[in-house]
Structures are given as structure tokens and as C-alpha cells.
Amino acid sequence: MSYTQEIYERVVQKNPHEPEFCQAVKEVLDSIEVAISANEDKYRRASLLERLVEPERAVSFRVPWYDDQNVVHVNRGYRIQFNSAIGPYKGGLRFHPSVNQSILKFLGFEQIFKNSLTGLPIGGGKGGSDFDPKGKSDREVMLFCQSFMTELFKHIGADCDVPAGDIGVGSREIGYLYGQYKRLTGLYEGVLTGKGIAYGGSLGRTEATGYGLIYMLEEMLSHAGDKLEGKTALVSGSGNVAIYAVAKAQAKGMKVVAMSDSNGYIYDPNGIQLDIVKDIKEVRRGRIREYAERVDSATYTEGKGIWTIPCEIALPCATQNELELADVQTLQANGCRVIAEGANMPTTREATDYAIEKGIMFMPGKAANAGGVATSALEMAQNSMRLSWTFDEVDKRLQNIMIDIYHKTADAAARYGQPNNFVLGANIAGFEKIASAMLAQGVC
Ligand code: NDP
Ligand code: 2IT
């Protein structure tokens, strides 16, 4: 049995109740098998893969808080500090009722390779809670965030672990978390990213993941002799990543005809009016269905049928495993030729393999959505220097980082004889840097 297969079996055996984590590990191990086999002795002697799949530390804690009726609730909080070989743990916090250790370990594991691809000195981590911010008052969200940070602050710091946003954690939550960290520690330091511009945030961080996705897409198409202008796209989700992906796609002349949330999707053949989506989602925290109530040309459909709409480019920007085999088959039959993942692991393994096999250009999330965490690392750099760059300065750096990630990914894929397999390329390119840092630092 190969070293990678052996490790995968151990992971399944040791984590039988963690399907998402096992899924993420399998994809990476399958990809890096060709790179491992050439140097198998070296890696085995150091038990490199055994160490790679085990988080350095995973903390789980109680988060009690009062709602507006003075009823006490208890949620579970987590921080997975997965790998610090190339820098302090870095990765978002997710607040969503589906959060559990499996989901956060998959996200933390993905983050290791994503952060490596950015070329910046950041390790991999992820955290969050099964708290649901939906329908809660600002006061309830604040009390929850304060309670969450009252435990989390013991484990994080500007040079040790720097959380940020993810699903359910945006600028409001980051503000409350930062305020409590400062109160507890007395430190004004870059311990969180995605902060408000008034208190140490970086211009461009809000837009970075979505913009970065489109910069990546532009680079992919240009190397295939094509361009973004005039292309029709679907973007799932209507949160931070989806909104700024649509903004940049439209600025580049693309037509986005559909967006969604966890209840259903809107279809607007005239092209989505983003100012209305932003008002519904960012200002009023409403539901995407309201778009169809406000725009005559749009229809709203309950359920996850967004992928049945004909398009040339599909950008899943909501959540894990939202794009399944049947969806990719439908997309392909309707003329879709490109998929780039704004979300983390939104495409199931069968669907990913099918897309690559059928020649759909497919860019995995760890490369395509790395613009968010890369810009977080730029925020950390600005905080350390105690200065702030202009929007254009940050945006220019983001563009260069995305182009660089494209080349690292494509070059690694080509080196291993599969030039169209960007999943293989991204995993190998991310892994090589981590592996060399881990080997150099000895058994730890
Ligand atoms: P937001 O909370 O801002 O938005 C999430 C969107 O996805 C909402 O429209 C939400 O709908 C939808 N969604 C969430 N969970 C589900 C679900 N179980 N089923 C269907 N739809 C769902 O999060 P982000 O935009 O920040 O994150 C989106 C994705 O991008 C995630 O996979 C995240 O890990 C990834 N990502 C985020 C980065 C960032 O910088 N924010 C960076 C890199 C990746 P509803 O409102 O109904 O819940
Ligand atoms: O999945 C991700 O890369 C994020 N949620 C962003 C993490 C970060 O630290 O900015």
C-alpha cells in the first residue's frame, strides 16, 4: 500500500465521525501521491504525513450567553490550530448551526495549503461555533461574541494565531470580538483581520475574496486564449464572497444572472442588480427572495436549483458540497466550461473528478479563494508596521498574488504531467513549501 493510502486509512479509522475532514484529507493525499513517491523514504522517516494530518492543537469550549429575554443559552466554541510550519495560525471563524469539529478540521486543513500558496508567512487554522447569528439582535450577537472571546483570547495573539471572518462572521462580529480581546488583554494588536478601517483594518479586505476569485478567473481564461467580457455566470450564495465576486465580474463585463441563499435562488436574465442585493443582504440582513419582489425581470425559486440555469461559468460561493455530480453534469450539458470555487470545498469529490475528466476548466478553492486570507496577511503586515496602504496598493498586491497562485498551480500540474489538473497542481504546490518547512524544523 502506498504511504498516502496508508495515512488515509489511519485518518478514517481515527476520525470515523468526521466525514468532511476525511474528504478534504483524501483529496490532498490523492493529489500529492505522485510527489511523495519520488521521495518516499525521506517523508516516511520523518513521519511527515502522520504529522500533517494531525492538528497541532484543537481547543473546544463552552460559550454561555444571555438572549434579550434573559434566557441563558450555551453554544460550543472551537479553535483548530492545525499547522504553524510557515507562520502563525491563520484562518477564519465560522458561526453557523452546522459547525462541528469535522467541518472546522476540514477548513483548517485546507487552510494550510491555501495559505502556503499565497507565498506569505501564515500557518493554517480555523475556528467558530454552532451559534446562529441569523435573527439575533445586535445585543445578542455582541454578548455571544464577548463570551466567545472570553475563552478564545487565551489561545490567540498577533504572533501566534490570528482569526478572521468566514460564514456568519463579518465586520459586526469582528468588531465585537476585537473590543473584548482588547479589554481582556490590554493589547491593541493585529490579533484579528477583517477589522473596521477606523481601528486597524485594511482597505480592500472586504472585497478581497470575491475580487481575487475574478482575478484568478481572468488569468485562467487568458491562458486559454479567452476573456471574461461577455461571459454569463452563476454565483451561488449572497454573502461576502458572492457579493464582491459579482461586483468584480460585472466590472469586467460579465453578466451574472443568478445568486442564492440557503432557502433558494433568484434568476434575473437582465443581470443581477447588485445594489439591491447589497441592500437586502448587507444593510437589512434579509432573504434573497426579496430581490424578486423588488425587480420585475427576476424570479425566485425555493431550493438549490441554481445550477440548472444555463451559463458559461459557475462560481460556487456559498458552502461545502453544494455542487454535486448531477449538478456538474447539468452545467456541462447547458454549456458551462469553467468552474472556480469561491467557497471552501463546494464541489463534491465525484463532481470534481467528473469536471476535470470532461475538460471543464476547474480551479479549486484553496487557489481560487486565497485572495481573502492573502489580504488578511497584508492587514497583519500593515498592523505590524503601524501604517495603512491605499485601496489601490492593496488591490494591486492582491492581483499579483492571484496571478502568482495561478502560475504556481499550473506549473506544478504541468511538472507532474497533468497540465489541466489544477486540483493536483494546487495541492502539490501548497504541500511542497509546507513539507520543506516541516522537514527543516525537525520532529515537532
Ligand atoms: P457569508 O456568511 O457572508 O455568506 C454565506 C452565504 O452562503 C450566504 O448566502 C448563505 O445563505 C449561504 N450559505 C451558508 N451556508 C449554507 C448552506 N448550508 N446551504 C446553502 N447556502 C448556505 O459567508 P462568506 O461569503 O464569507 O463565505 C462563503 C464561503 O466562502 C464559505 O465556504 C467560506 O468558507 C468561503 N470563504 C470565505 C472567505 C472570506 O474571506 N469571507 C475567504 C475564503 C473562503 P444564508 O444567508 O441563507 O445562510
Ligand atoms: O477560508 C478562508 O480563507 C477565510 N475565511 C479567510 C481567512 C482569513 O484569515 O482571512
XYZ file of C-alpha atoms and ligand atoms in Angstrom:
502
model
C 0.000 0.000 0.000
C 1.295 3.492 -0.777
C 2.280 5.846 2.044
C -0.590 8.219 1.195
C -3.187 5.400 1.178
C -1.860 4.112 4.476
C -2.252 7.557 6.027
C -5.732 7.997 4.611
C -6.877 4.731 6.154
C -5.475 5.793 9.514
C -7.278 9.124 9.289
C -10.604 7.392 8.593
C -10.012 4.946 11.416
C -9.077 7.652 13.917
C -11.771 10.123 12.861
C -14.769 7.958 11.960
C -17.271 10.718 12.711
C -15.548 13.392 10.658
C -16.639 12.907 7.013
C -15.778 16.416 5.808
C -12.308 16.222 7.336
C -11.699 12.804 5.759
C -12.926 14.143 2.395
C -10.512 17.074 2.476
C -7.587 14.875 3.530
C -8.317 12.320 0.803
C -8.284 14.920 -1.940
C -4.931 16.302 -0.818
C -3.326 12.880 -0.276
C -4.528 11.581 -3.660
C -3.037 14.642 -5.354
C 0.327 14.586 -3.614
C 0.862 10.852 -4.036
C 2.919 11.430 -7.212
C 5.089 13.973 -5.418
C 5.541 11.780 -2.339
C 6.503 8.609 -4.165
C 9.678 10.162 -5.597
C 10.950 10.901 -2.043
C 9.015 8.401 -0.014
C 11.884 7.355 2.288
C 12.620 10.900 3.312
C 8.992 11.608 4.185
C 8.380 8.288 5.922
C 11.489 8.644 8.104
C 10.126 11.949 9.376
C 6.535 10.641 9.690
C 5.701 13.748 7.752
C 2.194 12.751 6.654
C 1.254 11.424 10.094
C 2.125 14.854 11.475
C 0.487 16.767 8.618
C -2.969 15.242 9.214
C -2.967 15.793 12.991
C -3.796 19.316 14.254
C -1.059 20.765 16.449
C -3.819 21.744 18.871
C -7.640 21.735 18.945
C -9.498 23.585 21.667
C -13.202 23.320 22.352
C -15.025 25.380 24.943
C -18.384 26.350 26.418
C -19.912 29.664 25.315
C -22.766 30.753 27.612
C -24.717 33.924 26.787
C -27.967 35.754 27.642
C -30.625 36.428 24.992
C -32.873 39.509 25.066
C -35.395 37.685 27.255
C -32.662 36.949 29.827
C -32.650 33.262 28.966
C -29.212 31.642 29.148
C -28.025 29.707 26.075
C -24.936 27.542 25.720
C -23.054 27.066 22.458
C -19.850 25.247 21.689
C -16.771 27.182 20.566
C -13.668 25.819 18.818
C -10.262 26.775 17.522
C -8.277 24.278 15.461
C -4.588 25.270 15.331
C -3.609 22.944 12.533
C -0.143 23.781 11.304
C 2.371 26.518 12.148
C 5.281 25.379 9.958
C 5.323 28.540 7.853
C 3.769 31.139 10.161
C 1.265 31.896 12.924
C -2.041 30.010 12.620
C -4.302 31.966 10.287
C -7.869 31.331 9.236
C -11.435 32.394 9.777
C -14.128 31.863 12.381
C -17.442 30.369 11.240
C -20.692 30.912 13.148
C -23.341 28.563 11.751
C -25.595 25.928 13.374
C -23.934 23.201 11.263
C -20.461 23.879 12.740
C -18.758 20.879 14.353
C -15.221 19.586 14.740
C -15.253 17.766 11.387
C -16.146 20.902 9.443
C -13.583 23.043 11.257
C -10.852 20.423 10.821
C -11.570 20.222 7.088
C -11.433 24.009 6.864
C -8.267 24.195 8.971
C -6.599 21.504 6.869
C -7.485 23.249 3.583
C -6.216 26.500 5.039
C -2.687 25.084 5.464
C -2.256 24.594 1.716
C -4.164 27.733 0.726
C -2.029 29.883 2.981
C 1.113 28.246 1.634
C 0.028 29.073 -1.932
C -0.257 32.787 -1.082
C 3.513 32.895 -0.605
C 3.005 34.803 2.657
C 4.157 33.641 6.122
C 0.910 32.250 7.539
C 0.130 28.828 9.031
C -3.266 27.114 8.950
C -6.122 27.289 11.452
C -9.881 27.648 11.703
C -12.459 28.104 14.423
C -16.019 29.003 15.166
C -19.186 27.983 16.879
C -22.549 26.329 16.284
C -24.115 29.699 17.206
C -26.580 31.001 14.583
C -26.400 34.801 14.197
C -29.491 34.757 11.956
C -32.455 36.507 13.568
C -30.460 37.604 16.643
C -30.392 41.216 17.798
C -27.125 43.180 17.717
C -27.057 42.971 21.509
C -27.376 39.197 21.481
C -24.618 38.897 18.874
C -22.417 41.197 20.976
C -22.988 39.214 24.178
C -22.250 35.985 22.336
C -19.048 37.394 20.785
C -17.871 38.709 24.163
C -18.418 35.327 25.785
C -16.724 33.512 22.879
C -13.663 35.785 23.116
C -13.507 35.462 26.899
C -12.256 31.926 26.302
C -10.627 32.290 22.877
C -8.267 35.121 23.921
C -6.171 32.648 25.936
C -5.196 30.869 22.740
C -4.612 33.640 20.167
C -2.315 36.617 19.584
C -0.821 38.721 16.782
C 2.261 36.448 16.539
C 0.545 33.189 17.429
C -2.932 32.819 15.935
C -4.884 35.448 14.006
C -8.575 34.646 13.321
C -10.799 36.439 10.791
C -14.290 36.101 9.297
C -15.994 33.251 7.479
C -19.670 32.217 7.196
C -21.705 34.197 9.734
C -18.739 36.298 10.862
C -18.456 39.690 9.185
C -17.392 43.171 10.222
C -20.004 43.413 13.017
C -18.801 40.220 14.727
C -15.106 41.054 14.216
C -15.710 44.433 15.889
C -17.297 42.892 18.997
C -14.609 40.194 19.183
C -11.817 42.774 18.869
C -13.322 45.028 21.534
C -13.454 42.150 24.009
C -9.894 40.952 23.189
C -8.587 44.453 23.849
C -10.454 44.669 27.146
C -9.188 41.306 28.352
C -5.553 41.703 27.341
C -4.955 45.446 27.301
C -3.286 44.974 23.921
C -4.003 46.940 20.768
C -2.576 44.485 18.295
C -3.394 42.861 14.973
C -4.969 39.788 16.555
C -7.914 39.657 14.144
C -8.178 40.598 10.483
C -11.180 41.987 8.669
C -11.260 44.799 11.244
C -13.041 48.088 10.519
C -10.932 50.694 8.727
C -11.243 53.006 11.763
C -9.439 50.549 14.055
C -6.694 48.853 12.092
C -8.484 47.128 9.223
C -7.088 47.077 5.713
C -8.768 48.746 2.781
C -9.739 46.051 0.300
C -10.134 43.180 2.779
C -13.944 43.178 2.487
C -13.730 42.831 -1.290
C -10.638 40.624 -1.403
C -12.003 37.077 -1.654
C -14.552 37.897 -4.363
C -12.209 40.182 -6.301
C -9.408 37.629 -6.011
C -11.664 34.927 -7.421
C -12.319 37.023 -10.524
C -8.621 37.927 -10.912
C -7.889 34.193 -10.841
C -10.635 33.519 -13.383
C -9.259 36.207 -15.676
C -5.796 34.663 -15.534
C -7.181 31.164 -16.241
C -9.130 32.360 -19.256
C -6.337 34.486 -20.638
C -4.001 31.465 -20.642
C -6.681 29.610 -22.570
C -6.829 32.453 -25.104
C -10.177 33.692 -23.829
C -11.560 36.624 -21.806
C -14.176 37.429 -19.164
C -16.047 40.056 -21.127
C -19.461 38.908 -22.330
C -19.492 35.645 -20.358
C -22.629 34.565 -18.483
C -22.111 33.334 -14.929
C -23.954 31.866 -11.940
C -22.790 32.784 -8.442
C -24.200 30.778 -5.548
C -24.537 32.396 -2.143
C -25.167 36.093 -1.486
C -22.734 36.723 1.349
C -19.353 38.420 1.444
C -17.602 36.267 -1.157
C -20.540 36.116 -3.590
C -21.305 39.854 -3.494
C -17.765 41.010 -4.281
C -17.275 38.284 -6.885
C -20.362 39.620 -8.659
C -19.126 43.212 -8.286
C -15.783 42.482 -9.954
C -17.298 40.122 -12.550
C -19.674 42.873 -13.651
C -16.879 45.441 -13.698
C -15.033 43.109 -16.094
C -18.047 42.941 -18.429
C -19.506 39.594 -17.342
C -23.220 39.020 -16.937
C -24.223 37.344 -13.657
C -27.784 36.028 -13.939
C -28.303 34.194 -10.635
C -27.452 34.269 -6.924
C -28.805 32.299 -3.964
C -29.022 31.808 -0.205
C -29.781 28.738 1.858
C -33.509 28.986 1.038
C -33.489 29.419 -2.738
C -32.189 31.318 -5.762
C -33.017 34.321 -7.902
C -32.740 34.372 -11.680
C -32.548 37.721 -13.457
C -31.921 37.351 -17.207
C -31.131 41.080 -17.395
C -28.207 40.641 -14.999
C -28.251 40.928 -11.205
C -28.618 44.475 -9.831
C -26.010 44.267 -7.117
C -27.010 47.444 -5.259
C -30.350 45.767 -4.490
C -28.676 42.539 -3.302
C -26.334 44.591 -1.105
C -29.241 46.490 0.411
C -31.096 43.242 1.160
C -28.089 41.323 2.485
C -25.610 43.847 3.880
C -27.967 46.528 5.185
C -31.180 44.754 6.159
C -29.889 41.194 6.699
C -32.867 39.919 4.674
C -33.517 36.985 2.348
C -32.592 36.751 -1.353
C -36.271 36.140 -2.240
C -36.894 39.865 -1.591
C -34.929 40.654 -4.765
C -37.680 39.157 -6.924
C -40.248 41.241 -5.014
C -38.299 44.370 -5.980
C -37.163 43.575 -9.546
C -39.750 42.791 -12.240
C -37.430 40.840 -14.526
C -36.414 38.433 -11.725
C -37.921 35.187 -10.460
C -37.321 33.438 -7.138
C -37.331 29.651 -6.751
C -37.150 27.753 -3.464
C -34.448 25.088 -3.141
C -30.987 24.537 -4.591
C -31.777 24.553 -8.318
C -29.396 27.386 -9.216
C -27.138 25.042 -11.230
C -29.954 24.237 -13.697
C -29.649 27.724 -15.233
C -27.564 27.806 -18.443
C -24.201 29.572 -18.064
C -20.613 29.515 -19.291
C -19.012 29.962 -15.869
C -20.127 28.622 -12.475
C -18.813 30.198 -9.272
C -19.934 28.326 -6.137
C -19.544 30.853 -3.306
C -21.809 29.505 -0.512
C -20.702 26.386 1.339
C -19.131 22.897 1.224
C -20.534 20.147 -1.016
C -23.133 22.404 -2.642
C -22.139 21.316 -6.178
C -22.770 17.623 -6.741
C -22.150 15.267 -9.643
C -25.643 15.706 -11.130
C -25.229 19.493 -10.903
C -21.948 19.439 -12.830
C -23.498 17.149 -15.452
C -26.378 19.612 -15.858
C -23.996 22.580 -16.028
C -21.942 20.808 -18.687
C -24.989 19.876 -20.739
C -26.026 23.531 -20.632
C -22.676 24.766 -21.923
C -20.681 25.551 -18.773
C -16.942 25.323 -19.429
C -15.366 26.828 -16.317
C -15.820 26.321 -12.560
C -13.872 28.326 -9.985
C -14.549 27.778 -6.288
C -15.146 30.882 -4.179
C -16.291 28.742 -1.251
C -14.223 26.087 0.529
C -14.703 22.584 -0.947
C -18.095 23.456 -2.528
C -17.701 20.700 -5.125
C -18.000 17.056 -4.080
C -15.155 14.729 -4.995
C -17.159 12.864 -7.662
C -18.245 16.140 -9.223
C -14.662 17.478 -9.192
C -13.271 14.343 -10.848
C -16.034 14.435 -13.457
C -15.392 18.095 -14.282
C -11.659 17.557 -14.748
C -12.188 14.392 -16.786
C -14.633 16.160 -19.103
C -12.272 19.056 -19.707
C -14.180 21.685 -17.727
C -11.594 24.177 -16.501
C -11.716 23.719 -12.720
C -9.902 25.850 -10.134
C -10.151 24.582 -6.540
C -10.986 26.894 -3.642
C -7.592 26.717 -1.996
C -6.209 28.558 -5.033
C -9.251 30.499 -6.241
C -10.426 31.938 -2.908
C -6.981 32.581 -1.398
C -7.305 36.320 -2.035
C -9.178 36.779 1.251
C -6.581 35.277 3.512
C -3.773 36.816 1.443
C -5.242 40.259 2.068
C -5.611 39.334 5.740
C -1.855 38.734 5.740
C -1.445 42.187 4.162
C -3.573 43.573 7.020
C -1.236 41.858 9.503
C 1.765 43.409 7.745
C 0.220 46.900 7.910
C -0.657 46.424 11.600
C 2.929 45.400 12.392
C 4.294 48.431 10.581
C 1.610 50.671 12.119
C 0.663 52.185 8.791
C -2.024 51.712 6.192
C -1.833 51.292 2.457
C -4.276 52.799 -0.039
C -7.002 50.668 -1.612
C -5.103 50.633 -4.910
C -1.899 49.486 -3.242
C -3.679 46.569 -1.553
C -5.660 45.701 -4.697
C -2.510 45.687 -6.838
C -0.801 43.315 -4.403
C -3.892 41.102 -4.401
C -3.873 40.900 -8.205
C -0.201 39.948 -8.241
C -0.759 37.286 -5.578
C -3.642 35.700 -7.526
C -1.601 35.663 -10.735
C 1.299 34.113 -8.845
C -1.001 31.411 -7.382
C -2.279 30.614 -10.872
C 1.288 30.083 -12.095
C 2.379 28.007 -9.099
C -0.697 25.817 -9.604
C -0.392 25.469 -13.369
C 3.382 24.886 -13.188
C 3.047 22.102 -10.594
C 0.270 20.470 -12.628
C 2.451 20.582 -15.740
C 5.528 19.271 -13.880
C 3.587 16.157 -12.956
C 2.264 15.647 -16.474
C -1.336 16.727 -15.878
C -1.386 20.343 -17.099
C -5.177 20.629 -16.905
C -5.488 19.282 -13.384
C -5.387 22.384 -11.185
C -6.536 20.377 -8.148
C -3.367 18.310 -8.397
C -1.291 21.427 -9.090
C -2.635 23.471 -6.172
C -2.288 20.628 -3.695
C 1.266 19.811 -4.739
C 2.426 23.428 -4.879
C 0.898 24.114 -1.445
C 2.347 20.925 0.011
C 5.935 21.416 -1.211
C 6.515 24.543 0.852
C 4.890 23.071 3.976
C 6.858 19.838 3.655
C 10.179 21.583 3.285
C 9.476 23.816 6.315
C 8.363 20.843 8.425
C 11.412 18.780 7.485
C 13.758 21.670 8.237
C 12.224 22.205 11.696
C 12.700 18.612 12.835
C 10.203 16.379 14.592
C 7.707 18.793 16.169
P -21.355 34.701 4.454
O -21.871 34.292 5.758
O -21.104 36.131 4.168
O -22.334 34.168 3.300
C -22.601 32.810 3.171
C -23.587 32.605 2.033
O -23.692 31.216 1.762
C -24.989 33.089 2.385
O -25.642 33.479 1.215
C -25.599 31.823 2.982
O -27.008 31.793 2.915
C -25.006 30.760 2.093
N -24.926 29.503 2.853
C -24.254 29.295 4.005
N -24.434 28.064 4.455
C -25.241 27.464 3.561
C -25.770 26.176 3.471
N -25.537 25.234 4.397
N -26.548 25.893 2.399
C -26.795 26.840 1.453
N -26.304 28.095 1.496
C -25.546 28.396 2.534
O -20.032 33.854 4.212
P -18.828 34.098 3.194
O -19.334 34.719 1.941
O -17.736 34.738 3.923
O -18.370 32.599 2.901
C -18.863 31.837 1.802
C -17.892 30.702 1.503
O -16.621 31.243 1.142
C -17.620 29.744 2.656
O -17.376 28.458 2.124
C -16.322 30.279 3.256
O -15.618 29.278 3.944
C -15.606 30.696 1.983
N -14.530 31.674 2.112
C -14.740 32.890 2.717
C -13.722 33.812 2.768
C -13.916 35.168 3.332
O -12.992 35.981 3.251
N -15.080 35.509 3.867
C -12.387 33.512 2.233
C -12.300 32.229 1.547
C -13.337 31.369 1.519
P -27.880 32.108 4.225
O -27.778 33.585 4.437
O -29.242 31.632 3.890
O -27.260 31.321 5.345
O -11.474 30.458 4.255
C -10.780 31.484 4.341
O -9.703 31.595 3.739
C -11.291 32.596 5.157
N -12.390 32.507 5.696
C -10.459 33.830 5.351
C -9.448 33.606 6.426
C -8.650 34.810 6.834
O -7.870 34.631 7.777
O -8.789 35.879 6.255
